[in-house]
Amino acid sequence: MFDIPTVLTADEILDKAFKKASKVDYEGRTRLETVRETNIAKLKCSSDVIVSTMGKYVKAFPSIDRQSPFYAQLIDVAVGRDKLKKSLGAMDWCRGNVARIAKAATKDIASARTIQRIDEVRRSAYGRMSSFVKQVDRELKFLAIARNTMKKFPTVNPDLPTIVVAGAPNVGKSQLVLRISSAKPRVAVYPFTTQEIHVGTFQKKYFAYQVIDTPGLLDRELSERNPMELRGILALRHLADIVVFMFDPTETCGYLMEQQEHLLATVKDQFRDVPIIEVENKSDLLKTGAKRIRISAETGAGVDKLVDVLVAALSNQQRL
Ligand SMILES: Nc1nc2c(ncn2[C@@H]2O[C@H](COP(=O)(O)OP(=O)(O)O)[C@@H](O)[C@H]2O)c(=O)[nH]1
Ligand SMILES: [Mg+2]
């Protein structure tokens, strides 16, 4: 989801900076001038690499304050809001110091009278620049991990009216999402589950809607989750404008209705602000007398009506 460049370690950044600087050379009229200008250019080159590399990281990481609540919560749970801010702050701190050192050393070199003195100033500046970069190695390593985590975040559109499908495994959630999506649902990874979620979209009367199948997230009791997993799952609350809770009254899914009812109760408890529509699937096999919308995701029976109900409920919400 987030397109952030690879984050190098302190040693790799220094390597890159000094290697590039080592290739710099300058032909002066005298030996002193040659050494002076070459070293000034080396300092500029190496500090530019460090300053711009770290600047690139600061720019590339999304500002958590400007994210939708869904992504803000995912970043906070999976990466850590404060740690991310602090690590990016450390980049700015380091860049500032490196630029300052290079600038001061350039001034010293410009007024130095001997080759030896010039070498001394440049070497000491390199040493101090290295030391600042090494001091943020931990933060760089943290950012590298954060980048890999955030890159894998599912791409969803937080601005689209969104239907989240919940229910026990094998009740027919994927089948439903597949059936109501206009194109093949996109497969995405969601942190905190090993299963893939499916993100579909469809249009109704010129408006687009998003429908998300959430295996591994809303298909077992939330009380079994550790607190971090739970917070990660609950990020979905910010995304879901409506939840379809799907039952399989045939129980061929492997879960008794009683267990499915209990799962619904825990989802209701955690998604208090989100309307939940209860649906019974597999009506081609069994129709119960319950007052729920009945569909067959397999044959398509009742699915159009369900979509109408969902769209009507969502457009009522938009008007509020
Ligand atoms: N007879 C029947 N089978 C269904 C229906 N919907 C899904 N299934 C079957 O139930 C199984 C689980 O469906 P799936 O969509 O993968 O369930 P999920 O785990 O909730 O995503 C599959 O074998 C489907 O073919 C239905 O309406 N009728
Ligand atoms: Mg599924």
Tab-separated table of C-alpha atoms and ligand atoms in Angstrom:
chain	number	residue	atom	x	y	z
A	1	MET	CA	0.000	0.000	0.000
A	2	PHE	CA	2.558	2.572	1.051
A	3	ASP	CA	5.342	3.019	-1.444
A	4	ILE	CA	8.417	3.675	0.663
A	5	PRO	CA	11.974	3.135	-0.623
A	6	THR	CA	14.244	0.568	1.007
A	7	VAL	CA	15.737	1.960	4.192
A	8	LEU	CA	19.507	1.446	4.468
A	9	THR	CA	21.459	0.844	7.655
A	10	ALA	CA	23.901	3.433	9.015
A	11	ASP	CA	26.865	1.549	7.549
A	12	GLU	CA	25.233	1.277	4.170
A	13	ILE	CA	24.440	4.989	4.067
A	14	LEU	CA	28.003	5.878	5.047
A	15	ASP	CA	29.388	3.462	2.485
A	16	LYS	CA	27.270	4.993	-0.215
A	17	ALA	CA	28.207	8.532	0.817
A	18	PHE	CA	31.957	8.005	1.104
A	19	LYS	CA	32.205	5.815	-1.958
A	20	LYS	CA	30.560	8.472	-4.053
A	21	ALA	CA	32.748	11.164	-2.478
A	22	SER	CA	35.903	9.154	-3.150
A	23	LYS	CA	35.268	9.439	-6.875
A	24	VAL	CA	35.236	13.210	-6.774
A	25	ASP	CA	38.298	14.929	-8.097
A	26	TYR	CA	39.189	18.410	-9.087
A	27	GLU	CA	42.059	19.739	-11.122
A	28	GLY	CA	43.439	23.014	-9.675
A	29	ARG	CA	46.266	25.260	-10.818
A	30	THR	CA	48.384	24.399	-7.797
A	31	ARG	CA	48.648	21.284	-5.642
A	32	LEU	CA	47.177	23.165	-2.669
A	33	GLU	CA	44.229	24.371	-4.702
A	34	THR	CA	43.644	20.881	-6.071
A	35	VAL	CA	43.591	19.380	-2.585
A	36	ARG	CA	41.449	22.168	-1.197
A	37	GLU	CA	38.787	22.030	-3.909
A	38	THR	CA	38.769	18.239	-4.009
A	39	ASN	CA	38.163	17.992	-0.286
A	40	ILE	CA	35.486	20.645	-0.305
A	41	ALA	CA	33.765	18.717	-3.094
A	42	LYS	CA	34.116	15.428	-1.174
A	43	LEU	CA	32.503	16.965	1.876
A	44	LYS	CA	29.672	18.373	-0.143
A	45	CYS	CA	29.139	15.101	-1.950
A	46	SER	CA	29.161	12.890	1.138
A	47	SER	CA	26.984	15.173	3.225
A	48	ASP	CA	24.549	15.624	0.338
A	49	VAL	CA	24.140	11.849	0.065
A	50	ILE	CA	23.436	11.491	3.783
A	51	VAL	CA	21.134	14.507	3.974
A	52	SER	CA	19.154	13.559	0.893
A	53	THR	CA	18.914	9.852	1.719
A	54	MET	CA	17.472	10.564	5.135
A	55	GLY	CA	15.334	13.366	3.753
A	56	LYS	CA	13.879	10.891	1.297
A	57	TYR	CA	12.835	8.629	4.185
A	58	VAL	CA	11.221	11.473	6.099
A	59	LYS	CA	9.234	12.420	3.007
A	60	ALA	CA	8.330	8.880	1.978
A	61	PHE	CA	6.745	7.775	5.243
A	62	PRO	CA	3.137	8.887	5.371
A	63	SER	CA	2.211	11.336	8.047
A	64	ILE	CA	0.024	9.378	10.424
A	65	ASP	CA	-1.947	12.497	11.294
A	66	ARG	CA	-3.050	12.827	7.694
A	67	GLN	CA	-4.169	9.213	7.302
A	68	SER	CA	-7.738	8.013	7.381
A	69	PRO	CA	-8.636	6.588	10.815
A	70	PHE	CA	-8.362	3.066	9.377
A	71	TYR	CA	-4.762	3.392	8.202
A	72	ALA	CA	-3.812	5.536	11.194
A	73	GLN	CA	-4.891	2.735	13.491
A	74	LEU	CA	-3.178	0.047	11.417
A	75	ILE	CA	0.060	2.022	11.482
A	76	ASP	CA	-0.258	2.606	15.184
A	77	VAL	CA	-0.915	-1.033	16.032
A	78	ALA	CA	1.458	-2.675	13.555
A	79	VAL	CA	4.300	-0.141	13.702
A	80	GLY	CA	3.709	2.253	16.602
A	81	ARG	CA	2.767	5.878	16.098
A	82	ASP	CA	5.199	7.326	18.630
A	83	LYS	CA	8.136	5.198	17.620
A	84	LEU	CA	7.585	6.093	13.982
A	85	LYS	CA	7.447	9.792	14.774
A	86	LYS	CA	10.520	9.602	16.971
A	87	SER	CA	12.510	7.676	14.379
A	88	LEU	CA	11.656	10.154	11.655
A	89	GLY	CA	12.537	12.976	14.029
A	90	ALA	CA	15.923	11.315	14.552
A	91	MET	CA	16.497	11.430	10.786
A	92	ASP	CA	15.950	15.176	10.757
A	93	TRP	CA	18.199	15.607	13.759
A	94	CYS	CA	20.957	13.634	12.060
A	95	ARG	CA	20.606	15.412	8.717
A	96	GLY	CA	20.803	18.783	10.422
A	97	ASN	CA	23.996	17.853	12.230
A	98	VAL	CA	25.648	16.358	9.170
A	99	ALA	CA	24.875	19.461	7.114
A	100	ARG	CA	26.198	21.681	9.876
A	101	ILE	CA	29.453	19.713	10.166
A	102	ALA	CA	30.030	19.797	6.415
A	103	LYS	CA	29.405	23.504	6.287
A	104	ALA	CA	31.790	24.311	9.146
A	105	ALA	CA	34.488	22.038	7.745
A	106	THR	CA	34.166	23.631	4.318
A	107	LYS	CA	34.809	27.004	5.866
A	108	ASP	CA	37.856	25.665	7.724
A	109	ILE	CA	39.236	24.065	4.576
A	110	ALA	CA	38.746	27.267	2.623
A	111	SER	CA	41.021	29.115	5.057
A	112	ALA	CA	43.502	26.278	5.713
A	113	ARG	CA	47.076	26.991	4.636
A	114	THR	CA	48.497	23.491	4.295
A	115	ILE	CA	47.551	20.262	2.629
A	116	GLN	CA	48.029	18.465	5.892
A	117	ARG	CA	45.586	20.743	7.673
A	118	ILE	CA	43.011	20.282	4.909
A	119	ASP	CA	43.273	16.495	5.220
A	120	GLU	CA	42.945	16.745	8.959
A	121	VAL	CA	39.790	18.867	8.796
A	122	ARG	CA	38.167	16.632	6.209
A	123	ARG	CA	39.003	13.460	8.081
A	124	SER	CA	37.689	14.815	11.341
A	125	ALA	CA	34.484	15.975	9.603
A	126	TYR	CA	34.022	12.485	8.131
A	127	GLY	CA	34.478	11.018	11.590
A	128	ARG	CA	31.892	13.276	13.164
A	129	MET	CA	29.429	12.778	10.337
A	130	SER	CA	29.822	9.005	10.687
A	131	SER	CA	29.265	9.218	14.387
A	132	PHE	CA	25.968	11.072	13.933
A	133	VAL	CA	24.762	8.591	11.334
A	134	LYS	CA	25.735	5.642	13.548
A	135	GLN	CA	23.797	7.161	16.399
A	136	VAL	CA	20.575	6.723	14.434
A	137	ASP	CA	21.286	3.171	13.309
A	138	ARG	CA	18.604	1.786	15.616
A	139	GLU	CA	16.044	4.180	14.191
A	140	LEU	CA	17.081	3.273	10.641
A	141	LYS	CA	16.633	-0.408	11.400
A	142	PHE	CA	13.238	0.314	12.910
A	143	LEU	CA	12.224	2.284	9.825
A	144	ALA	CA	13.345	-0.578	7.587
A	145	ILE	CA	11.005	-2.951	9.429
A	146	ALA	CA	8.192	-0.382	9.493
A	147	ARG	CA	8.576	0.098	5.761
A	148	ASN	CA	8.258	-3.630	5.084
A	149	THR	CA	5.185	-3.866	7.298
A	150	MET	CA	3.459	-0.850	5.775
A	151	LYS	CA	4.217	-1.887	2.231
A	152	LYS	CA	2.110	-4.987	2.783
A	153	PHE	CA	-0.903	-3.163	4.178
A	154	PRO	CA	-4.032	-3.951	2.212
A	155	THR	CA	-4.991	-1.386	-0.365
A	156	VAL	CA	-8.505	-0.308	0.391
A	157	ASN	CA	-10.301	2.912	-0.322
A	158	PRO	CA	-11.311	4.431	3.010
A	159	ASP	CA	-13.518	6.945	1.202
A	160	LEU	CA	-15.847	4.401	-0.412
A	161	PRO	CA	-18.950	3.208	1.411
A	162	THR	CA	-17.768	-0.145	2.696
A	163	ILE	CA	-19.485	-3.420	3.489
A	164	VAL	CA	-17.522	-5.808	5.700
A	165	VAL	CA	-18.604	-9.441	5.584
A	166	ALA	CA	-18.262	-11.399	8.802
A	167	GLY	CA	-19.276	-14.883	9.886
A	168	ALA	CA	-17.799	-18.248	10.784
A	169	PRO	CA	-15.445	-20.019	8.355
A	170	ASN	CA	-17.078	-21.754	5.360
A	171	VAL	CA	-20.452	-20.061	5.702
A	172	GLY	CA	-20.006	-18.597	2.186
A	173	LYS	CA	-18.451	-15.164	2.725
A	174	SER	CA	-15.980	-15.392	-0.156
A	175	GLN	CA	-18.678	-16.688	-2.425
A	176	LEU	CA	-20.869	-13.687	-1.652
A	177	VAL	CA	-18.076	-11.151	-2.159
A	178	LEU	CA	-17.215	-12.798	-5.449
A	179	ARG	CA	-20.829	-12.711	-6.560
A	180	ILE	CA	-21.528	-9.071	-5.799
A	181	SER	CA	-18.204	-7.681	-7.049
A	182	SER	CA	-18.151	-6.408	-10.601
A	183	ALA	CA	-14.572	-7.549	-11.108
A	184	LYS	CA	-12.542	-10.276	-9.479
A	185	PRO	CA	-11.959	-9.207	-5.859
A	186	ARG	CA	-8.433	-8.094	-5.100
A	187	VAL	CA	-6.488	-10.340	-2.764
A	188	ALA	CA	-4.631	-8.526	-0.004
A	189	VAL	CA	-2.768	-9.375	3.161
A	190	TYR	CA	-3.957	-7.966	6.416
A	191	PRO	CA	-1.575	-7.815	9.331
A	192	PHE	CA	-2.641	-10.066	12.250
A	193	THR	CA	-3.935	-12.879	10.063
A	194	THR	CA	-2.270	-15.489	7.924
A	195	GLN	CA	-5.247	-15.591	5.585
A	196	GLU	CA	-5.842	-13.305	2.675
A	197	ILE	CA	-8.669	-10.838	2.643
A	198	HIS	CA	-10.613	-10.112	-0.522
A	199	VAL	CA	-11.564	-6.624	-1.542
A	200	GLY	CA	-14.268	-6.262	-4.154
A	201	THR	CA	-16.086	-3.266	-5.563
A	202	PHE	CA	-19.341	-2.783	-7.378
A	203	GLN	CA	-21.422	0.073	-8.738
A	204	LYS	CA	-25.048	0.788	-8.161
A	205	LYS	CA	-26.733	3.818	-9.699
A	206	TYR	CA	-23.411	5.500	-10.508
A	207	PHE	CA	-22.030	5.086	-7.004
A	208	ALA	CA	-19.182	2.768	-6.128
A	209	TYR	CA	-19.165	0.512	-3.095
A	210	GLN	CA	-16.499	-1.618	-1.534
A	211	VAL	CA	-17.082	-5.066	-0.105
A	212	ILE	CA	-14.521	-6.878	2.018
A	213	ASP	CA	-14.260	-10.514	2.997
A	214	THR	CA	-12.306	-10.888	6.221
A	215	PRO	CA	-11.201	-14.484	6.815
A	216	GLY	CA	-9.090	-14.868	9.909
A	217	LEU	CA	-10.371	-11.595	11.325
A	218	LEU	CA	-14.077	-11.672	12.018
A	219	ASP	CA	-14.629	-15.409	11.874
A	220	ARG	CA	-13.717	-16.469	15.360
A	221	GLU	CA	-14.373	-15.231	18.829
A	222	LEU	CA	-12.687	-11.916	19.426
A	223	SER	CA	-12.115	-12.875	23.044
A	224	GLU	CA	-9.480	-15.370	21.843
A	225	ARG	CA	-7.328	-12.567	20.435
A	226	ASN	CA	-4.409	-10.942	22.101
A	227	PRO	CA	-4.827	-7.203	22.709
A	228	MET	CA	-2.676	-6.158	19.772
A	229	GLU	CA	-4.466	-8.462	17.341
A	230	LEU	CA	-7.754	-7.178	18.645
A	231	ARG	CA	-6.802	-3.554	18.074
A	232	GLY	CA	-5.645	-4.477	14.592
A	233	ILE	CA	-8.926	-6.185	13.824
A	234	LEU	CA	-10.866	-3.305	15.267
A	235	ALA	CA	-9.241	-0.946	12.765
A	236	LEU	CA	-11.887	-2.457	10.489
A	237	ARG	CA	-14.443	-0.552	12.524
A	238	HIS	CA	-13.193	2.644	10.916
A	239	LEU	CA	-13.601	1.127	7.501
A	240	ALA	CA	-16.923	-0.648	7.875
A	241	ASP	CA	-20.022	1.426	7.208
A	242	ILE	CA	-22.091	-1.703	7.498
A	243	VAL	CA	-21.406	-5.310	8.477
A	244	VAL	CA	-23.062	-8.279	6.850
A	245	PHE	CA	-23.055	-11.116	9.329
A	246	MET	CA	-23.549	-14.382	7.514
A	247	PHE	CA	-25.059	-17.503	9.018
A	248	ASP	CA	-25.011	-20.998	7.614
A	249	PRO	CA	-28.122	-22.621	9.090
A	250	THR	CA	-27.237	-25.922	7.390
A	251	GLU	CA	-24.229	-26.051	9.695
A	252	THR	CA	-22.312	-27.753	6.862
A	253	CYS	CA	-19.698	-25.109	7.547
A	254	GLY	CA	-18.834	-27.087	10.644
A	255	TYR	CA	-20.215	-24.652	13.207
A	256	LEU	CA	-23.463	-25.035	15.098
A	257	MET	CA	-25.947	-22.181	14.881
A	258	GLU	CA	-25.428	-21.665	18.576
A	259	GLN	CA	-21.723	-21.063	17.992
A	260	GLN	CA	-22.483	-18.750	15.092
A	261	GLU	CA	-24.957	-16.788	17.229
A	262	HIS	CA	-22.306	-16.428	19.866
A	263	LEU	CA	-19.807	-15.152	17.328
A	264	LEU	CA	-22.372	-12.584	16.208
A	265	ALA	CA	-22.791	-11.421	19.793
A	266	THR	CA	-19.055	-10.739	20.136
A	267	VAL	CA	-18.913	-8.931	16.783
A	268	LYS	CA	-21.904	-6.808	17.844
A	269	ASP	CA	-20.203	-6.030	21.075
A	270	GLN	CA	-17.029	-4.786	19.393
A	271	PHE	CA	-18.684	-3.043	16.448
A	272	ARG	CA	-21.229	-1.118	18.457
A	273	ASP	CA	-21.463	1.902	16.181
A	274	VAL	CA	-21.744	-0.099	12.983
A	275	PRO	CA	-25.112	-1.408	11.754
A	276	ILE	CA	-25.138	-5.171	11.313
A	277	ILE	CA	-27.307	-6.937	8.770
A	278	GLU	CA	-27.921	-10.607	9.483
A	279	VAL	CA	-28.108	-12.941	6.526
A	280	GLU	CA	-28.735	-16.652	6.185
A	281	ASN	CA	-26.859	-18.291	3.366
A	282	LYS	CA	-27.204	-21.630	1.593
A	283	SER	CA	-30.971	-21.162	1.191
A	284	ASP	CA	-30.758	-23.598	-1.724
A	285	LEU	CA	-30.193	-26.291	0.888
A	286	LEU	CA	-32.252	-25.081	3.822
A	287	LYS	CA	-34.696	-22.287	4.549
A	288	THR	CA	-35.415	-21.562	8.184
A	289	GLY	CA	-38.254	-19.532	9.602
A	290	ALA	CA	-35.923	-16.937	11.089
A	291	LYS	CA	-36.504	-13.270	10.285
A	292	ARG	CA	-33.304	-12.770	8.361
A	293	ILE	CA	-32.530	-12.027	4.762
A	294	ARG	CA	-32.119	-15.370	3.030
A	295	ILE	CA	-29.728	-15.826	0.174
A	296	SER	CA	-27.804	-18.435	-1.701
A	297	ALA	CA	-24.376	-17.172	-2.593
A	298	GLU	CA	-24.051	-20.284	-4.722
A	299	THR	CA	-27.171	-19.879	-6.927
A	300	GLY	CA	-27.467	-16.116	-6.527
A	301	ALA	CA	-30.982	-16.300	-5.088
A	302	GLY	CA	-31.764	-13.276	-2.924
A	303	VAL	CA	-28.402	-11.634	-3.555
A	304	ASP	CA	-29.788	-8.719	-5.607
A	305	LYS	CA	-32.282	-7.994	-2.883
A	306	LEU	CA	-29.536	-8.059	-0.270
A	307	VAL	CA	-27.498	-5.597	-2.317
A	308	ASP	CA	-30.531	-3.291	-2.545
A	309	VAL	CA	-30.963	-3.409	1.213
A	310	LEU	CA	-27.279	-2.657	1.757
A	311	VAL	CA	-27.189	0.203	-0.721
A	312	ALA	CA	-30.340	1.730	0.790
A	313	ALA	CA	-28.883	1.496	4.298
A	314	LEU	CA	-25.580	3.000	3.150
A	315	SER	CA	-27.193	5.889	1.318
A	316	ASN	CA	-29.278	6.661	4.385
A	317	GLN	CA	-26.041	6.862	6.367
A	318	GLN	CA	-24.425	9.192	3.830
A	319	ARG	CA	-27.306	11.599	4.174
A	320	LEU	CA	-26.923	11.881	7.934
B	1	LIG	N1	-25.069	-25.126	-1.224
B	1	LIG	C1	-24.445	-23.975	-1.038
B	1	LIG	N2	-23.112	-23.947	-0.813
B	1	LIG	C2	-22.512	-22.766	-0.627
B	1	LIG	C3	-23.232	-21.547	-0.673
B	1	LIG	N3	-22.349	-20.524	-0.448
B	1	LIG	C4	-21.140	-21.110	-0.270
B	1	LIG	N4	-21.236	-22.439	-0.389
B	1	LIG	C5	-20.138	-23.404	-0.263
B	1	LIG	O1	-19.637	-23.331	1.058
B	1	LIG	C6	-18.232	-23.517	1.048
B	1	LIG	C7	-17.556	-22.350	1.745
B	1	LIG	O2	-17.768	-21.143	1.016
B	1	LIG	P1	-16.788	-19.925	1.134
B	1	LIG	O3	-17.342	-18.824	0.322
B	1	LIG	O4	-15.401	-20.338	0.848
B	1	LIG	O5	-16.921	-19.621	2.699
B	1	LIG	P2	-16.090	-18.605	3.623
B	1	LIG	O6	-15.087	-19.415	4.342
B	1	LIG	O7	-17.110	-18.035	4.547
B	1	LIG	O8	-15.477	-17.590	2.731
B	1	LIG	C8	-17.827	-23.644	-0.399
B	1	LIG	O9	-17.671	-25.004	-0.698
B	1	LIG	C9	-18.988	-23.068	-1.149
B	1	LIG	O10	-19.135	-23.639	-2.426
B	1	LIG	C10	-24.637	-21.605	-0.914
B	1	LIG	O11	-25.342	-20.608	-0.970
B	1	LIG	N5	-25.188	-22.844	-1.084
B	2	MG	MG	-13.414	-17.280	2.507
